[in-house]
PDB file of C-alpha atoms in Angstrom:
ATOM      1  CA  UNK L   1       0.000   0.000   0.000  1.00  0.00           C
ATOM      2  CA  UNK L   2       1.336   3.534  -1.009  1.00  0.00           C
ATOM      3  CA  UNK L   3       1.351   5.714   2.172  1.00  0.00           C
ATOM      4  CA  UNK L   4      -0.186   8.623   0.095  1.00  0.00           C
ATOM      5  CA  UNK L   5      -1.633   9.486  -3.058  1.00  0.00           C
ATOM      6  CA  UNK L   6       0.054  11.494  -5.713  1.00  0.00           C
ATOM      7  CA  UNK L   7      -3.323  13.500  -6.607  1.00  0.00           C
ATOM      8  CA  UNK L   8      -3.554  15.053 -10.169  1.00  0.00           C
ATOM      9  CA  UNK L   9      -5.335  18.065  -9.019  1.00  0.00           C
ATOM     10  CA  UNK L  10      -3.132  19.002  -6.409  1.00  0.00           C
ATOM     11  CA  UNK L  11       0.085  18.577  -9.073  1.00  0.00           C
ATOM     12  CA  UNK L  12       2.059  16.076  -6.677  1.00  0.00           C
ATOM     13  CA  UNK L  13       4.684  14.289  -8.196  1.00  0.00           C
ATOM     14  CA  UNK L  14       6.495  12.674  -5.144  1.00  0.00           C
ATOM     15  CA  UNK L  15      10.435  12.851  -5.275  1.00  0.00           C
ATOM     16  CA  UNK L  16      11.695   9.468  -5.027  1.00  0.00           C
ATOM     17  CA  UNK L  17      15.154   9.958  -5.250  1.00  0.00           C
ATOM     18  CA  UNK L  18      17.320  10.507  -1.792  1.00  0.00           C
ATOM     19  CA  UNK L  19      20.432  11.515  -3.141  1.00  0.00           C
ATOM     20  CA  UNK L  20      18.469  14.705  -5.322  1.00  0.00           C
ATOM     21  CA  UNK L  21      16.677  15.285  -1.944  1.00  0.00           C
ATOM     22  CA  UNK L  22      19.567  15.810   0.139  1.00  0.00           C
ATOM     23  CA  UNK L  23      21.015  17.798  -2.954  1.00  0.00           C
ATOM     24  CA  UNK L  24      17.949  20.097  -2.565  1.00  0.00           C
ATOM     25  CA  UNK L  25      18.357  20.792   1.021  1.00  0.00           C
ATOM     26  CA  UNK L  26      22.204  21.333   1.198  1.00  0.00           C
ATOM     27  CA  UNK L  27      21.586  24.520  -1.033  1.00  0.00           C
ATOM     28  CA  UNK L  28      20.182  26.060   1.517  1.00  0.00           C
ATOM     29  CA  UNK L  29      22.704  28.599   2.822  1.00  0.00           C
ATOM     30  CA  UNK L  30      21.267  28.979   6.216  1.00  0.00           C
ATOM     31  CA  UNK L  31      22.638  32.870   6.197  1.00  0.00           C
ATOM     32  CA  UNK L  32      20.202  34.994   7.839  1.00  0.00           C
ATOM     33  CA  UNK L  33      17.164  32.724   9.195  1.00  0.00           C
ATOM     34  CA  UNK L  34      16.719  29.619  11.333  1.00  0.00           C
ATOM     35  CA  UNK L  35      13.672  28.623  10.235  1.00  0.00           C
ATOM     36  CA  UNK L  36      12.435  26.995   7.438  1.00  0.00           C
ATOM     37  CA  UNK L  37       8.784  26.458   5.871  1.00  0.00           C
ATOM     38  CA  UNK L  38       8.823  23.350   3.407  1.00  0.00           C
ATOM     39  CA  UNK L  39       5.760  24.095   0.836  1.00  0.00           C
ATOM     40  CA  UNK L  40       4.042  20.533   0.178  1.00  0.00           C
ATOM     41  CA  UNK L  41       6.019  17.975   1.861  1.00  0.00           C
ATOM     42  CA  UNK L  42       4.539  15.051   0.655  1.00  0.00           C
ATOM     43  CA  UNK L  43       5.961  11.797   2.553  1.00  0.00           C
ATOM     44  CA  UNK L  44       8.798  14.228   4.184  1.00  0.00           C
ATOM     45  CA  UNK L  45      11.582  12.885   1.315  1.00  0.00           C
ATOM     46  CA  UNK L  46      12.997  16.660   1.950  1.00  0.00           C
ATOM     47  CA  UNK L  47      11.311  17.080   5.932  1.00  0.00           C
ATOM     48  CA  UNK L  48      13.694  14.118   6.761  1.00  0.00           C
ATOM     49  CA  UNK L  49      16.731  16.056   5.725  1.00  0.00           C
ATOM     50  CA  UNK L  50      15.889  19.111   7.319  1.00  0.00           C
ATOM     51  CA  UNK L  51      15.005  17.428  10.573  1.00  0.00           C
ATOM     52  CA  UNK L  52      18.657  16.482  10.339  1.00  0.00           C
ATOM     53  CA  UNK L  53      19.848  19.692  11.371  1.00  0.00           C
ATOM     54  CA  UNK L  54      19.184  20.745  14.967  1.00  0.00           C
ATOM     55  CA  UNK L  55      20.403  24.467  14.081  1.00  0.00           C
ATOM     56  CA  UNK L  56      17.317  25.287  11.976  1.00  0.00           C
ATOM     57  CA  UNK L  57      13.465  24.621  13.158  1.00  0.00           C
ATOM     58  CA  UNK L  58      11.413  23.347  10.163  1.00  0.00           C
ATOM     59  CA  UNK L  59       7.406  24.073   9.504  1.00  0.00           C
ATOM     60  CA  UNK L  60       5.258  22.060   6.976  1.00  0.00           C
ATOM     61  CA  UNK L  61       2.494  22.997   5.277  1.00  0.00           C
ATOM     62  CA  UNK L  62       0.448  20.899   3.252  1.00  0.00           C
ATOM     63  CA  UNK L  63      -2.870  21.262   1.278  1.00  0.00           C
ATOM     64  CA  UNK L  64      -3.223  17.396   1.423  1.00  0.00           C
ATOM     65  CA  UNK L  65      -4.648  16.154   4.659  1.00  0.00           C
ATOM     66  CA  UNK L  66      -3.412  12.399   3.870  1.00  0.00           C
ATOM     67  CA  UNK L  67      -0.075  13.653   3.917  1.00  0.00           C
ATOM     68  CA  UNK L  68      -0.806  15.781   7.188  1.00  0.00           C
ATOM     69  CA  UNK L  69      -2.032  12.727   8.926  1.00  0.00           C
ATOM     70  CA  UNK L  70       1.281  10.495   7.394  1.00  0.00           C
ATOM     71  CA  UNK L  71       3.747  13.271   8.411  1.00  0.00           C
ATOM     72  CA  UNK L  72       2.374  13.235  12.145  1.00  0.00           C
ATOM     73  CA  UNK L  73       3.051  10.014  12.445  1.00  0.00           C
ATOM     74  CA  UNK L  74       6.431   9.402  10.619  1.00  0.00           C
ATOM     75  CA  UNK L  75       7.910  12.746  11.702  1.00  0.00           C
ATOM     76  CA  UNK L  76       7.122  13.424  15.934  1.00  0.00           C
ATOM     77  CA  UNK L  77       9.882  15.896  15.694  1.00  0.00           C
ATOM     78  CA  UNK L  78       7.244  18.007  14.042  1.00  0.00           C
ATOM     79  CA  UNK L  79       4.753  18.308  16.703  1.00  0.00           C
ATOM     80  CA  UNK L  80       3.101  21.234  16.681  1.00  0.00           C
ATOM     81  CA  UNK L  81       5.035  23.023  13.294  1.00  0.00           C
ATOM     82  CA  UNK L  82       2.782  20.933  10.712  1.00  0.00           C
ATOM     83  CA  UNK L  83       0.237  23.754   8.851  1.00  0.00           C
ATOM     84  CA  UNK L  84      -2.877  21.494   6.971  1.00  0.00           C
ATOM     85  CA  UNK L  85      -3.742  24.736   4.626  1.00  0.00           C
ATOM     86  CA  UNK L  86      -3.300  25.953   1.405  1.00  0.00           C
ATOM     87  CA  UNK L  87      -0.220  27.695   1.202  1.00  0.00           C
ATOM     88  CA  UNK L  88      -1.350  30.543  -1.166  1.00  0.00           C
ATOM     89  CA  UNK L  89      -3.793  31.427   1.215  1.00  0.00           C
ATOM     90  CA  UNK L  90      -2.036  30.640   4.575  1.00  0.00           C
ATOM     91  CA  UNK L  91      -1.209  34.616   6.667  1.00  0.00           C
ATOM     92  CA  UNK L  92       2.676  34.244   7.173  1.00  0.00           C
ATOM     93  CA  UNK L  93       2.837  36.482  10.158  1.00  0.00           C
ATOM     94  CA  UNK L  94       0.527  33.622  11.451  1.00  0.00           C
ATOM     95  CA  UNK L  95       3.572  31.344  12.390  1.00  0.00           C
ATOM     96  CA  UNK L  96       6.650  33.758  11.500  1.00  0.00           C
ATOM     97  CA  UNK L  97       7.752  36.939  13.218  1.00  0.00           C
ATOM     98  CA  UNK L  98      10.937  36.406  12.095  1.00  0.00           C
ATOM     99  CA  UNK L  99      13.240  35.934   8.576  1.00  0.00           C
ATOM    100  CA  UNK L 100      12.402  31.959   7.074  1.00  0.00           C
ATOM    101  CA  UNK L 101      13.051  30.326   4.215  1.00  0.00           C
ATOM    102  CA  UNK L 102      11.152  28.342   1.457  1.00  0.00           C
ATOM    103  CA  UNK L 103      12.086  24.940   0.036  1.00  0.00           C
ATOM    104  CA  UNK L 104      10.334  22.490  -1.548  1.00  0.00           C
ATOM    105  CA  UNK L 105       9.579  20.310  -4.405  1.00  0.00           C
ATOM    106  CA  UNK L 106       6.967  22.669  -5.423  1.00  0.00           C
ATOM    107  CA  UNK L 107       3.343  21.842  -7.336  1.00  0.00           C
ATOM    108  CA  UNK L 108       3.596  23.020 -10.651  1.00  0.00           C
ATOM    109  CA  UNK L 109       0.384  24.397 -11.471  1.00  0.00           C
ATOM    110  CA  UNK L 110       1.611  26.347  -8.757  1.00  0.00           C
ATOM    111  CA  UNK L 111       5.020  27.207  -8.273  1.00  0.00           C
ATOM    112  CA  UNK L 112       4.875  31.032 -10.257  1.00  0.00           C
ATOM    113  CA  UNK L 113       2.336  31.828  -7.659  1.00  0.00           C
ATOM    114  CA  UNK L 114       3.990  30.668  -4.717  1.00  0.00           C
ATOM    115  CA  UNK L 115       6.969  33.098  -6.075  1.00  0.00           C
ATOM    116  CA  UNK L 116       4.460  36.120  -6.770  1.00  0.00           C
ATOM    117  CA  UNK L 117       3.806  35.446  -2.938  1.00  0.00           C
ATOM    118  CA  UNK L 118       7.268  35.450  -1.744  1.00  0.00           C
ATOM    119  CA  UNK L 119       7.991  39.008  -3.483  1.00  0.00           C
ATOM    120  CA  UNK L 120       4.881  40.113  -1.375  1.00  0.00           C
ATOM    121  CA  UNK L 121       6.649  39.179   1.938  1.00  0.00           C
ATOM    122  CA  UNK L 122      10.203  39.606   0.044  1.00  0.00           C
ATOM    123  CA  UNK L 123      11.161  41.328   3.650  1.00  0.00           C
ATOM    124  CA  UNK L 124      10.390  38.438   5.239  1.00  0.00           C
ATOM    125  CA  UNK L 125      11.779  35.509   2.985  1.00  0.00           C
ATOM    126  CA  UNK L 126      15.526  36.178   2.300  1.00  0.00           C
ATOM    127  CA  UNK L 127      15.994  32.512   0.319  1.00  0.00           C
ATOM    128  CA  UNK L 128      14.030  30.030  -1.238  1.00  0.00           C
ATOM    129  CA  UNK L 129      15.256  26.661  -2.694  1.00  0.00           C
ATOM    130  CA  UNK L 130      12.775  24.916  -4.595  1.00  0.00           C
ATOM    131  CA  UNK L 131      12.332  22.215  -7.748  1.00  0.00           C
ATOM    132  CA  UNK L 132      10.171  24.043 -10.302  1.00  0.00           C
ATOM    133  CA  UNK L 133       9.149  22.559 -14.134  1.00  0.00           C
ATOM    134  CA  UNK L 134      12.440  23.366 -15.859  1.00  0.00           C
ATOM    135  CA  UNK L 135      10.845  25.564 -18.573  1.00  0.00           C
ATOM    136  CA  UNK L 136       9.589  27.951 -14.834  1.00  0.00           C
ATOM    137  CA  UNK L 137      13.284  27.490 -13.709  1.00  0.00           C
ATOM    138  CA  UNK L 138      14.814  28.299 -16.467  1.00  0.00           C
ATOM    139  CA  UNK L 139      11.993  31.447 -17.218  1.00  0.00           C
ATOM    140  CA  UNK L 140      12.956  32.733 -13.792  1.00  0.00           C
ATOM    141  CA  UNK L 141      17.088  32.688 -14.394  1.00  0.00           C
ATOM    142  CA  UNK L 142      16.471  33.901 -18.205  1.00  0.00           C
ATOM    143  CA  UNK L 143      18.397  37.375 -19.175  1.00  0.00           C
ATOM    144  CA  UNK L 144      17.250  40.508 -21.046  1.00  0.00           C
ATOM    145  CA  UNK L 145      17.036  39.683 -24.750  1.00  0.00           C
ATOM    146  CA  UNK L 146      16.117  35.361 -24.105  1.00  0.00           C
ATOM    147  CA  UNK L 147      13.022  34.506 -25.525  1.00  0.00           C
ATOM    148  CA  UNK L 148      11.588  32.797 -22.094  1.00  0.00           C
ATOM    149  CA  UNK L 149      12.552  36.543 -20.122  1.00  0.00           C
ATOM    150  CA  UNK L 150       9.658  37.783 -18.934  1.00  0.00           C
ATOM    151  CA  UNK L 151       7.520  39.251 -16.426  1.00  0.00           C
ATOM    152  CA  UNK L 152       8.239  36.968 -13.393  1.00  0.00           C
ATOM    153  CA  UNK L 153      12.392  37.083 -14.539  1.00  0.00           C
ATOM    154  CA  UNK L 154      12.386  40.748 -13.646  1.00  0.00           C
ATOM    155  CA  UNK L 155      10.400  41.002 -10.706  1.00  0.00           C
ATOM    156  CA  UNK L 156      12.159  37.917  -8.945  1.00  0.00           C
ATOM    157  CA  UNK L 157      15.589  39.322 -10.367  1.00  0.00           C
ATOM    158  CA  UNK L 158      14.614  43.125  -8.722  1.00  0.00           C
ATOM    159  CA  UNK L 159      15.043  41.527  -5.615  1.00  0.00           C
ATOM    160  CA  UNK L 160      16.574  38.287  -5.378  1.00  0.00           C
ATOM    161  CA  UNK L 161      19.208  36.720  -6.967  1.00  0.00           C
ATOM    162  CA  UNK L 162      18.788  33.361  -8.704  1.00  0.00           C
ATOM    163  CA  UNK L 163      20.851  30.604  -9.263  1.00  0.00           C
ATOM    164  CA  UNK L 164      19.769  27.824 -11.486  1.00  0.00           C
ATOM    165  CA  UNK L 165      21.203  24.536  -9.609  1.00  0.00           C
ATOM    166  CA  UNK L 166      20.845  21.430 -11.545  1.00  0.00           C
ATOM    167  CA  UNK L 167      18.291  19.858 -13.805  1.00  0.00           C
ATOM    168  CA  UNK L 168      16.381  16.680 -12.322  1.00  0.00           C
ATOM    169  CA  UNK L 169      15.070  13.960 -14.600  1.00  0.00           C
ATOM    170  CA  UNK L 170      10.962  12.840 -14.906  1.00  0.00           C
ATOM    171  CA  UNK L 171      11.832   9.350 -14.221  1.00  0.00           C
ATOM    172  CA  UNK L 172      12.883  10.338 -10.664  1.00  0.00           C
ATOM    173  CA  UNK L 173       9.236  11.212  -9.462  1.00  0.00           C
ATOM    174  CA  UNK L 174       6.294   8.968  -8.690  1.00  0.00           C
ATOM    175  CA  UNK L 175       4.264   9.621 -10.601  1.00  0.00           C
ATOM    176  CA  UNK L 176       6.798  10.921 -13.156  1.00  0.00           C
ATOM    177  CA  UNK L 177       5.689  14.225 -14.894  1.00  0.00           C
ATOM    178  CA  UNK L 178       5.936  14.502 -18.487  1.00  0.00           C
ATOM    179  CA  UNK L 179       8.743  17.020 -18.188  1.00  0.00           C
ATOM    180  CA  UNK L 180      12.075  17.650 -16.428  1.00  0.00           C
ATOM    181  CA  UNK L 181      12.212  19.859 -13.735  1.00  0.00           C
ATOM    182  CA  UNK L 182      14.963  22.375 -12.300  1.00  0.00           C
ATOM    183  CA  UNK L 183      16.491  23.271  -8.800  1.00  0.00           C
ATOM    184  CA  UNK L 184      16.840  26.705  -8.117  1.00  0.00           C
ATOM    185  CA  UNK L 185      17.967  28.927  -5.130  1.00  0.00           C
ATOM    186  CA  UNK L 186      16.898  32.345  -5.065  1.00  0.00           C
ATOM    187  CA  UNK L 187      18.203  34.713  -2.271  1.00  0.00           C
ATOM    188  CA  UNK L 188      17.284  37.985  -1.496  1.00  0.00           C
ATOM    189  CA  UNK L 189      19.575  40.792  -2.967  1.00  0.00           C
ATOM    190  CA  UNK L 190      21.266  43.909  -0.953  1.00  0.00           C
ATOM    191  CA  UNK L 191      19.398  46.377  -3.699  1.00  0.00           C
ATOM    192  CA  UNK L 192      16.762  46.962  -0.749  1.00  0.00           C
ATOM    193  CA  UNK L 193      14.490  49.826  -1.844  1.00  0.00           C
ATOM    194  CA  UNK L 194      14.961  50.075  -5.984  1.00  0.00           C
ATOM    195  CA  UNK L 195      15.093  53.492  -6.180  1.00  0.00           C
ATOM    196  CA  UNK L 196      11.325  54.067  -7.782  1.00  0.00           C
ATOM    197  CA  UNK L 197       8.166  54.284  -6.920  1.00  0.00           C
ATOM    198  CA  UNK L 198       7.709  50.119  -6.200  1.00  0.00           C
ATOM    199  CA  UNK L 199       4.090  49.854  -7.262  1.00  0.00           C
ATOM    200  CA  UNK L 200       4.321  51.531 -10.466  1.00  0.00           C
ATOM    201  CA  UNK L 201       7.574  49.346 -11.117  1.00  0.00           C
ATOM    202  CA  UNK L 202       5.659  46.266 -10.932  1.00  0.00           C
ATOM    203  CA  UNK L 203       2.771  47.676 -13.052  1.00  0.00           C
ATOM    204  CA  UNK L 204       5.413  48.771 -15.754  1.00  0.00           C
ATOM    205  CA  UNK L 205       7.317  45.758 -15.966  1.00  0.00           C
ATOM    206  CA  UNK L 206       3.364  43.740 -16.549  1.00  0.00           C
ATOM    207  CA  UNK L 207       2.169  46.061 -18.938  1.00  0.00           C
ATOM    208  CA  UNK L 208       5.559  46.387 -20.889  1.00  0.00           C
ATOM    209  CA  UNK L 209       5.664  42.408 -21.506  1.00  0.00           C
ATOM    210  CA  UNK L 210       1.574  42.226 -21.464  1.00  0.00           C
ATOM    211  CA  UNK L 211       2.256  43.134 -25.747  1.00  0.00           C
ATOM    212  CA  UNK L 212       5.722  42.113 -25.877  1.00  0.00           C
ATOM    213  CA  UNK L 213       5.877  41.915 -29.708  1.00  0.00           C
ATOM    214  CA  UNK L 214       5.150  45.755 -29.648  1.00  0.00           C
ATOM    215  CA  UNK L 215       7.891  48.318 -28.769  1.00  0.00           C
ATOM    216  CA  UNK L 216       7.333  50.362 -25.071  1.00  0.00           C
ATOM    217  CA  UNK L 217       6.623  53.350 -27.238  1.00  0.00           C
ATOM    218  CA  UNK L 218       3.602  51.480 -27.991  1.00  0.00           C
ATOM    219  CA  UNK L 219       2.620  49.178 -25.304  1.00  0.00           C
ATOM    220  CA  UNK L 220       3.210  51.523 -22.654  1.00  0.00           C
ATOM    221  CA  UNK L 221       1.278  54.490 -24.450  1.00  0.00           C
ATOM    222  CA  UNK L 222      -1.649  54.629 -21.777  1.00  0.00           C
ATOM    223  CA  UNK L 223       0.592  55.273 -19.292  1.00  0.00           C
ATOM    224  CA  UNK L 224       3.012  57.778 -20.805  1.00  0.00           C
ATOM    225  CA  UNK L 225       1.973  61.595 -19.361  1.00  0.00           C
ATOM    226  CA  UNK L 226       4.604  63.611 -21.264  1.00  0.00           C
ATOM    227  CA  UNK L 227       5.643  62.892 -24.919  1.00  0.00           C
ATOM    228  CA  UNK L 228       8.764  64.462 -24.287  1.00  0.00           C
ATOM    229  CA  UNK L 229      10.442  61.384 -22.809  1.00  0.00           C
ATOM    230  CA  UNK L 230       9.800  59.437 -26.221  1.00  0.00           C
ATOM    231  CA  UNK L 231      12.617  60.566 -27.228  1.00  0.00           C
ATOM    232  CA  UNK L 232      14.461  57.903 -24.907  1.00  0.00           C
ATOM    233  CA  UNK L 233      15.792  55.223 -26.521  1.00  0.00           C
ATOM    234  CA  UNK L 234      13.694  52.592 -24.391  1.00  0.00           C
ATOM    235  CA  UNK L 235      10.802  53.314 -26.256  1.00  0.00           C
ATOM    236  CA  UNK L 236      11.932  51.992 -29.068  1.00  0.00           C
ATOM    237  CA  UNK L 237      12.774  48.854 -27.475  1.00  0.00           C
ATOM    238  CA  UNK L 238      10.420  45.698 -26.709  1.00  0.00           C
ATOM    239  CA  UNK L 239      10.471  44.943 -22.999  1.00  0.00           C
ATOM    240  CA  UNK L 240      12.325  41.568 -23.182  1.00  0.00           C
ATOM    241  CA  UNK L 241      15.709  44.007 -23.796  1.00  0.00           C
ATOM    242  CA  UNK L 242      15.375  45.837 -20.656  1.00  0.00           C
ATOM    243  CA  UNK L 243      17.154  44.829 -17.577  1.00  0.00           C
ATOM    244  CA  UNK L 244      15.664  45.341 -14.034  1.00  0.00           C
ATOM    245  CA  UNK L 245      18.088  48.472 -14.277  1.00  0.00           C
ATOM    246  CA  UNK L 246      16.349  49.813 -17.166  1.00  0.00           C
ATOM    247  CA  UNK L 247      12.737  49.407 -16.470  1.00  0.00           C
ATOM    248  CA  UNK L 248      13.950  50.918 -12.768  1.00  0.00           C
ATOM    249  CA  UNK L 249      15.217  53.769 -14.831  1.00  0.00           C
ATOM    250  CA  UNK L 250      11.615  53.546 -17.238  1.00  0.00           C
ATOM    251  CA  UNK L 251       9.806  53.584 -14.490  1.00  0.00           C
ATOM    252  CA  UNK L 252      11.312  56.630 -13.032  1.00  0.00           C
ATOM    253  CA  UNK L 253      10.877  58.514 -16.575  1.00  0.00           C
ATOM    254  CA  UNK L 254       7.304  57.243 -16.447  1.00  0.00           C
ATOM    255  CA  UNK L 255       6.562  58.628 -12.934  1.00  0.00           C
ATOM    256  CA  UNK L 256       7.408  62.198 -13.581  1.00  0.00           C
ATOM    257  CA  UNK L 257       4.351  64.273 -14.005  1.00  0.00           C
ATOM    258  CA  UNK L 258       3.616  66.468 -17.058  1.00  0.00           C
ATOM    259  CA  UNK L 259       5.378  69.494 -17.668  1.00  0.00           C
TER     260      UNK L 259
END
């Protein structure tokens, strides 16, 4: 008898290989938090590791109540830190008053959001390790000018930096998933405020690759208040050029009110 269910609708794909798991949780660098919350542990192939080292205090949180009720009884040491709730919707400051990372072997038909969610607590979360579907990975550690750069690459890159790890094969995963998937570590960067007005930043960066075929000139028209800056040579440029420096700078040029 399996111990639990890999369920299609909540994307698990159970990690059945020990020597990738304890890959996964050495990258963590352990610089700047002592606790850890492990998104979707599954049947604890990571928790075990993490458990492992007495310097850290690890939290689970599952959506999956069969895995709750198999992780309180294979893992005692948990008492107490296991979360049965859907991570998306779960209030950090609920359990954390402190720094914590993220690791896990992450859902795909979830993993962008659980990112979009760390950059809303990016104060909070200074590293997270994770397994993503290597096309996400890769999308996340792309550069300006790469076809797969986009929205999420800049707004992870503003504030954390990413390192892609390794690549992990399908046929390590019960079930396997019909593609690889890729290790990455992101940790939070020392650029602390950016410099610009934050909010419209993030607005910028979605509209700019919301047309990306188009140049800014043009998908950015609605929210260009003096023509005067079109002169800049951004405009002529479609958003996938533009490194988080230059849509900091755009979004500066953007912000200034009509003369």
């Amino acid at each position: 008898m399996i111990p639990v269910r890999a369920k299609k609708h909540l994307g698990q794909h159970f990690l059945k290989d020990e020597n990738i798991a304890k890959k996964i949780t050495d990258a963590l660098t352990l610089k700047g938090y002592r606790k850890i919350l492990e998104v979707g542990p599954g049947m604890g192939v990571l928790t075990k590791y993490l458990l492992q080292n007495p310097a850290i205090e690890t939290t689970v949180i599952d959506i999956d109540t069969e895995s709750i009720t198999f992780l309180k009884e294979q893992f005692p040491a948990l008492e107490g830190r296991i979360i049965n709730a859907d991570f998306l919707e779960y209030p950090f400051d609920k359990t954390f008053q402190e720094p914590f990372a993220i690791i896990g072997n992450f859902p795909y038909n979830i993993s962008t959001q659980i990112l979009f969610k760390v950059l809303e607590h990016r104060d909070l979360v200074p590293e997270v390790v994770g397994m993503f579907q290597k096309e996400v990975a890769e999308r996340l550690a792309a550069k300006p000018g790469n076809k797969t750069y986009g929205i999420i690459s800049v707004l992870i890159q503003a504030w954390y930096d990413i390192d892609y790890l390794f690549t992990v094969s399908e046929h390590v995963f019960q079930p396997p998933p019909k593609v690889k998937s890729g290790v990455i570590r992101v940790t939070r960067n020392k650029s602390g405020h950016l410099g610009c007005d934050e909010i419209l930043f993030v607005k910028v960066v979605k509209t700019a690759f919301n047309q990306r075929r188009k140049t800014l000139r043009n998908s950015l028209r609605s929210m260009i208040q003096d023509d005067s800056i079109l002169g800049h040579p951004f405009f002529a440029l479609r958003a996938e050029r533009l490194s988080v420096k230059d849509f900091v700078e755009l979004t500066i040029l953007l912000g200034k009110p009509a003369v």
